[in-house]
XYZ file of C-alpha atoms in Angstrom:
342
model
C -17.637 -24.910 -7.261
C -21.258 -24.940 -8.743
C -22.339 -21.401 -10.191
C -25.091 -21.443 -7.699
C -22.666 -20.939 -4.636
C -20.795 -18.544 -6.819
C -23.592 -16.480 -7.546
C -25.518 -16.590 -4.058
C -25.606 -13.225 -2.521
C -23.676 -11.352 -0.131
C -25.469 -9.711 2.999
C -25.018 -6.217 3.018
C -23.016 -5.902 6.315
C -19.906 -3.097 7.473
C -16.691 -5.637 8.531
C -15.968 -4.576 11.930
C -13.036 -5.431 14.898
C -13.685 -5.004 18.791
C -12.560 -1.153 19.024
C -15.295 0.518 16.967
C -13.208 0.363 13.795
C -14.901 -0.194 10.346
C -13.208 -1.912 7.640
C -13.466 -0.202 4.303
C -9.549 -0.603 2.842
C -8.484 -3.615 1.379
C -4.774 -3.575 0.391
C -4.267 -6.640 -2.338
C -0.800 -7.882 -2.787
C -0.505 -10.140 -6.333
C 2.642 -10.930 -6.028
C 6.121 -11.173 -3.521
C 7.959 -10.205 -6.379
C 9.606 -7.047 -7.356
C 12.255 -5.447 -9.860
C 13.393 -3.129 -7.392
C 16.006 -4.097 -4.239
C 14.979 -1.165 -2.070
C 17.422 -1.655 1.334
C 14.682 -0.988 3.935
C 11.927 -3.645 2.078
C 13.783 -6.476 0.907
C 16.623 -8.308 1.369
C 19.346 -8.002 -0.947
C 19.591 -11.552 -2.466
C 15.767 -10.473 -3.448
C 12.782 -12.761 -2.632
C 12.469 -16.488 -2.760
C 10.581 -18.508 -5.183
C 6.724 -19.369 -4.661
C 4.948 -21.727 -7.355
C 2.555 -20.070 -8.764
C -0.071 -22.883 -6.989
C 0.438 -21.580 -4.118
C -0.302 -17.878 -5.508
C -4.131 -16.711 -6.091
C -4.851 -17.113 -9.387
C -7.394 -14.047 -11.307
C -10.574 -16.174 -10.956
C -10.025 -16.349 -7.299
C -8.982 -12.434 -6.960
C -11.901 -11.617 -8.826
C -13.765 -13.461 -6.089
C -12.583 -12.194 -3.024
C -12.914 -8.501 -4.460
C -16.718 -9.067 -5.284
C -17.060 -10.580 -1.750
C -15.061 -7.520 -0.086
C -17.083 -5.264 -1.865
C -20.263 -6.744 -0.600
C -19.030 -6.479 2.405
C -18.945 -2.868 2.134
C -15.158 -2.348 1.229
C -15.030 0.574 -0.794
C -11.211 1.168 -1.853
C -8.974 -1.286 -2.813
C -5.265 -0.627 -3.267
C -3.313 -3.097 -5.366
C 0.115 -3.574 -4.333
C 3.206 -6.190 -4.701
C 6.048 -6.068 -4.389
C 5.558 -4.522 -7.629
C 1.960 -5.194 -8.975
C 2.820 -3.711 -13.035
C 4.973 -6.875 -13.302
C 1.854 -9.258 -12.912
C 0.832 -10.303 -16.190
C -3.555 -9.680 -15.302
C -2.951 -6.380 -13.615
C -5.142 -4.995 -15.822
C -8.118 -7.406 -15.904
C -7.725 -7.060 -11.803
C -8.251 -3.191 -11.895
C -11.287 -4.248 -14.292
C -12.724 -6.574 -11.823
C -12.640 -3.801 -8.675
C -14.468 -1.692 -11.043
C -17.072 -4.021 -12.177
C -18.069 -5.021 -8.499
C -18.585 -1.544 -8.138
C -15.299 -0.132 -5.932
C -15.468 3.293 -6.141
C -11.468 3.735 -5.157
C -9.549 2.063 -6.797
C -5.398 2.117 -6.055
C -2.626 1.003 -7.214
C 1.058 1.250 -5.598
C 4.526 1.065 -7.614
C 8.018 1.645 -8.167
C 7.170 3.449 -11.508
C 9.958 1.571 -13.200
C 7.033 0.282 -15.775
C 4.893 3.031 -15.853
C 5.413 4.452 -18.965
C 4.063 1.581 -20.680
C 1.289 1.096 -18.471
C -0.228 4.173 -17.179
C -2.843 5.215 -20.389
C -4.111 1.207 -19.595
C -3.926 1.152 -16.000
C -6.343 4.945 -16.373
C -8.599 3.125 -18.545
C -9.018 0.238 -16.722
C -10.275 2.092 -13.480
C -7.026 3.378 -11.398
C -8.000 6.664 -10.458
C -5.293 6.650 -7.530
C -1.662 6.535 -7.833
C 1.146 6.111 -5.392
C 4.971 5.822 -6.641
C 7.789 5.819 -4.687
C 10.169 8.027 -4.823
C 12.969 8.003 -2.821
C 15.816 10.768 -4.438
C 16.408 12.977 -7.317
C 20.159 11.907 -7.255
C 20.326 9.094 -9.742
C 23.166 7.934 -7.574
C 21.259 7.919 -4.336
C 18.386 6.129 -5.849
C 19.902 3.316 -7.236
C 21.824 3.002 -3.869
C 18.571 2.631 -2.182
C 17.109 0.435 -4.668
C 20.019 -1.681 -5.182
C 20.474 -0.528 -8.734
C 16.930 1.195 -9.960
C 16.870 3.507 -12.997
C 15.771 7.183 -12.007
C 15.491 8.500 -15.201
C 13.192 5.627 -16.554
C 11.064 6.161 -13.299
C 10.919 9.817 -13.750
C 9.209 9.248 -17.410
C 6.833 6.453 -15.978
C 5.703 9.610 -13.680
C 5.167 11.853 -16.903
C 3.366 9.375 -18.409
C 0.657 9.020 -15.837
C 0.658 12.540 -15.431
C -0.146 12.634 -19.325
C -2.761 9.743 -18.499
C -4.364 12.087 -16.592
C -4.850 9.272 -13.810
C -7.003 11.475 -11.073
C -4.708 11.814 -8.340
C -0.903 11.162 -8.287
C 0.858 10.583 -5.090
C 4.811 9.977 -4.669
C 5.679 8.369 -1.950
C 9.098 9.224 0.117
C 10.392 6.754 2.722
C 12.374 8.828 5.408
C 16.337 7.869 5.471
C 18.283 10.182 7.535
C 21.521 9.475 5.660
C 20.402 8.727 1.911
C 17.343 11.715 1.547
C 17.387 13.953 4.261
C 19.293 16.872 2.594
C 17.106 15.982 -0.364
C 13.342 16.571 0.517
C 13.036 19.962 -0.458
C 13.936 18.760 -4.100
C 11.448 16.545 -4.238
C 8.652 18.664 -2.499
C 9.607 21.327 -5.420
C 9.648 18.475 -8.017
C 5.551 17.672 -6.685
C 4.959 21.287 -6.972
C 6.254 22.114 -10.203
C 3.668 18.831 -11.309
C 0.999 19.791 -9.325
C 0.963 16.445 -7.602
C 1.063 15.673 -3.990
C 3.770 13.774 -2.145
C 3.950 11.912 1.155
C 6.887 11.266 3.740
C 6.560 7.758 5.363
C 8.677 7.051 8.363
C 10.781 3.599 8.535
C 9.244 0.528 10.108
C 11.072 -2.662 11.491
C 9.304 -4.717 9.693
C 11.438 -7.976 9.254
C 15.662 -8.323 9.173
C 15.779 -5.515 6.080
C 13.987 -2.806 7.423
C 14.992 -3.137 11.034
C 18.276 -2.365 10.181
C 17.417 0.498 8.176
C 15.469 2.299 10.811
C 18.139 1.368 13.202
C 21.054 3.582 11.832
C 18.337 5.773 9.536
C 15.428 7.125 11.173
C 14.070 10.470 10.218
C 10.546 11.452 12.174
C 8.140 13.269 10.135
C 8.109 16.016 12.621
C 11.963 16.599 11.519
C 10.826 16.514 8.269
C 7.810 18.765 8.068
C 9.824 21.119 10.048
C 12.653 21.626 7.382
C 10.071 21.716 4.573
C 8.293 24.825 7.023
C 11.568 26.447 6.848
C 11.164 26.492 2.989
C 8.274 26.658 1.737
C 6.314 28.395 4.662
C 3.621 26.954 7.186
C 1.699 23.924 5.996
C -2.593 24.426 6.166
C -4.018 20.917 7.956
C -6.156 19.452 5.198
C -9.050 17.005 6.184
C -8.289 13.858 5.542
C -11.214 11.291 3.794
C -12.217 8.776 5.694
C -10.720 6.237 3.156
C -7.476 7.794 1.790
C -5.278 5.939 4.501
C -3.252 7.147 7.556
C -1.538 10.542 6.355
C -1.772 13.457 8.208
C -2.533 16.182 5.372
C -1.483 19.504 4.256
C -1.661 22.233 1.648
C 1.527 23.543 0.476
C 1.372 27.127 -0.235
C -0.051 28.744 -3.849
C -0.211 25.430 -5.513
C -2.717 22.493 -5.945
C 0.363 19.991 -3.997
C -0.601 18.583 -1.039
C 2.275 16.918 1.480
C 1.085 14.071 3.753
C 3.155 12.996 6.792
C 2.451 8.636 7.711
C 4.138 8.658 11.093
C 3.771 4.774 12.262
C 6.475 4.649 14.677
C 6.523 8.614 16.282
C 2.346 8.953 16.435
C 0.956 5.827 15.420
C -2.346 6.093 13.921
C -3.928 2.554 15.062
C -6.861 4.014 17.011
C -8.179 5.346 12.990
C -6.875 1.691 11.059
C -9.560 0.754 8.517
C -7.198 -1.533 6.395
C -6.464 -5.240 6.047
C -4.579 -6.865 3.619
C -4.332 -9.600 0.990
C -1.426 -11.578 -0.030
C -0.857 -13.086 -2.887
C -0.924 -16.265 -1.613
C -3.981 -16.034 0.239
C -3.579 -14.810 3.540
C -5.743 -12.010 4.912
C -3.579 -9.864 7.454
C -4.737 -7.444 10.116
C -1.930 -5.609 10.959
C 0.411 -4.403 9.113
C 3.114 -4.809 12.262
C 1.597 -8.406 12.995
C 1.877 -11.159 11.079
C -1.780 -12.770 12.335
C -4.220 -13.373 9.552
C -6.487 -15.914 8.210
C -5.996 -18.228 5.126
C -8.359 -17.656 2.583
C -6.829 -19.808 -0.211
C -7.933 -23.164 1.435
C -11.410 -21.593 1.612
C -11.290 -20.384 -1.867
C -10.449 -23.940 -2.910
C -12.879 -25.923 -1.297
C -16.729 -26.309 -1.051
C -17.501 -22.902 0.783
C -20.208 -20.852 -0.571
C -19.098 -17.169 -0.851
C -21.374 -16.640 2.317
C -19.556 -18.759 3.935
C -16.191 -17.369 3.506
C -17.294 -13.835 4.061
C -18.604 -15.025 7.331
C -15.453 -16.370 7.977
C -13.955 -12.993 7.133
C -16.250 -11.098 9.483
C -15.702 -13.249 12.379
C -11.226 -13.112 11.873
C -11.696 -9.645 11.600
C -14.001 -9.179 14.855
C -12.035 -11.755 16.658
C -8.280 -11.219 15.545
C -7.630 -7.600 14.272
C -5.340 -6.213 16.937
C -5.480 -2.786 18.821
C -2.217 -1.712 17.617
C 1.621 -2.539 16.291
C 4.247 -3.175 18.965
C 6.681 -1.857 16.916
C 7.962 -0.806 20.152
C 6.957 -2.517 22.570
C 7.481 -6.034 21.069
C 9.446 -5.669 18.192
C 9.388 -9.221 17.626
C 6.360 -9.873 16.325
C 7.134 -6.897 13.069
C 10.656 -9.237 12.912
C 8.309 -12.038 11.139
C 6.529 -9.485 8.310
C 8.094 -9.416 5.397
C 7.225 -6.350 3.722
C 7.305 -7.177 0.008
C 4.793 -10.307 0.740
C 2.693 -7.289 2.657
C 3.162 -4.728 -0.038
C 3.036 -2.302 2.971
């Protein structure tokens, strides 16, 4: 690739799909791979090998996030499996900032945070999400097929230390495993003054079928025991770019407690989000597995023009209306979440 296709300019235009939706969330996934097991995203024998050919390699990354941002994508989320095992994480966060990315996310287990999270603020993060399942050691290595709490619970000091802008934990919904634990870990946000969101389970593929199957807790069960509480929750505006939780204040403290309810009030008519995978595949929908290779673009003779034309037209032409979780559960059956990072 000559530097003159490399360097020739992007037009200045908002990605948009057939139902009035703009495109300005890019979710990047650099890599399948994760240290965690957790029951409702991967399998248990873990993920299968992919040579690192057939991966995006930084060069290219950098690329595609100067050619998003051109095309007026303005918060990028980096996400895995678990991105703080990829060895350029770093030098990634570097290159959202340089092409001028105003939002810049990342997504993670928080099992390496401690080391990581003075960098990862210096580098550009200035949004976090960790997941956070339970505050019973014994629970949460259940649910992540053998994760360390404790080492997790320091990686979450440590970017609270960082002073990384805005902390989020994330809390997947299990019936069985969590519900007679939210409370504790609304209390635990609280006493942080960091904000924490309750995600509802998603069929999405053989592993987290089967957890929503026999685990399923709605948000609206969930909001309603944390009413009982802590008292009635203030609706909180949400930014057009900060993703699909509904918002609210919890009482006499900075928290805030988001509710991402995909399956019981789906949020598709708002979805400003497509995603990256580490092997090259631009997805539309998180509940489809439909996309558009980029990785054969990247590595022949297109001009980045080109290839963000080819962007604009997948997304007009492609993105879909909506999941079908429900409707045609099928189609989530193929989407393997940890290749997705969600």
């Amino acid at each position: 690739m000559s530097q003159g296709l490399l360097a020739e300019p992007i037009r200045e235009t908002a990605l948009a799909d057939q139902f009035a939706r703009h495109v300005t969330y890019l979710r990047i996934s650099v890599t399948e791979h994760c240290n965690f097991r957790c029951d409702y995203c991967s399998p248990e024998e873990g993920t299968p090998f992919f040579a690192r050919d057939d991966h995006l390699q930084a060069e290219e990354y950098d690329r595609l996030i100067r050619i998003f941002s051109g095309l007026g994508v303005r918060h990028m989320r980096f996400t895995g499996g678990e991105p703080l095992i990829h060895p350029r994480i770093l030098s990634l966060v570097g290159s959202a900032r340089r092409h001028g990315v105003g939002k810049i996310s990342i997504s993670t287990n928080g099992l390496l945070l401690g080391r990581h999270a003075e960098a990862l603020r210096q580098a550009g993060v200035n949004n976090l999400n960790i997941s956070l399942d339970s505050l019973d050691p014994e629970v949460f290595a259940r649910v992540t097929r053998g994760g360390d709490l404790h080492c997790v619970l320091d990686g979450i000091e440590a970017a609270i230390l960082a002073k990384i802008p805005r902390i989020k934990l994330n809390v997947v919904l299990l019936r069985r495993d969590n519900g007679n634990g939210l409370l504790a870990l609304v209390a635990y946000a609280m006493q942080r003054g960091i904000d924490i969101r309750f995600i509802e389970t998603m069929p999405l593929g053989a592993a987290g079928a089967g957890v929503q199957e026999v685990q399923f807790l709605s948000a609206a069960e969930a909001q309603q025991v944390i009413e009982q509480q802590f008292g009635p929750l203030q609706p909180v505006t949400r930014p057009a770019d900060n993703g699909p939780a509904r918002l609210y204040q919890l009482p006499a403290v900075r928290s805030q407690v988001g509710f991402i309810t995909p399956i019981s009030n789906d949020f598709c008519a708002t979805c400003n989000r497509v995603r990256l995978t580490a092997a090259g595949r631009l997805v539309y929908c998180l509940g489809q597995d439909s996309g558009l290779e980029l990785l054969p673009l990247m590595r022949g003779s297109n001009s980045d023009r080109q290839i963000a034309e080819a962007i604009t037209q997948g997304i007009w032409r492609d993105k879909p209306e909506r999941h079908q979780f429900v409707s045609d559960p099928s189609r989530s059956a193929r989407v393997f979440m940890m290749r997705l990072g969600g």
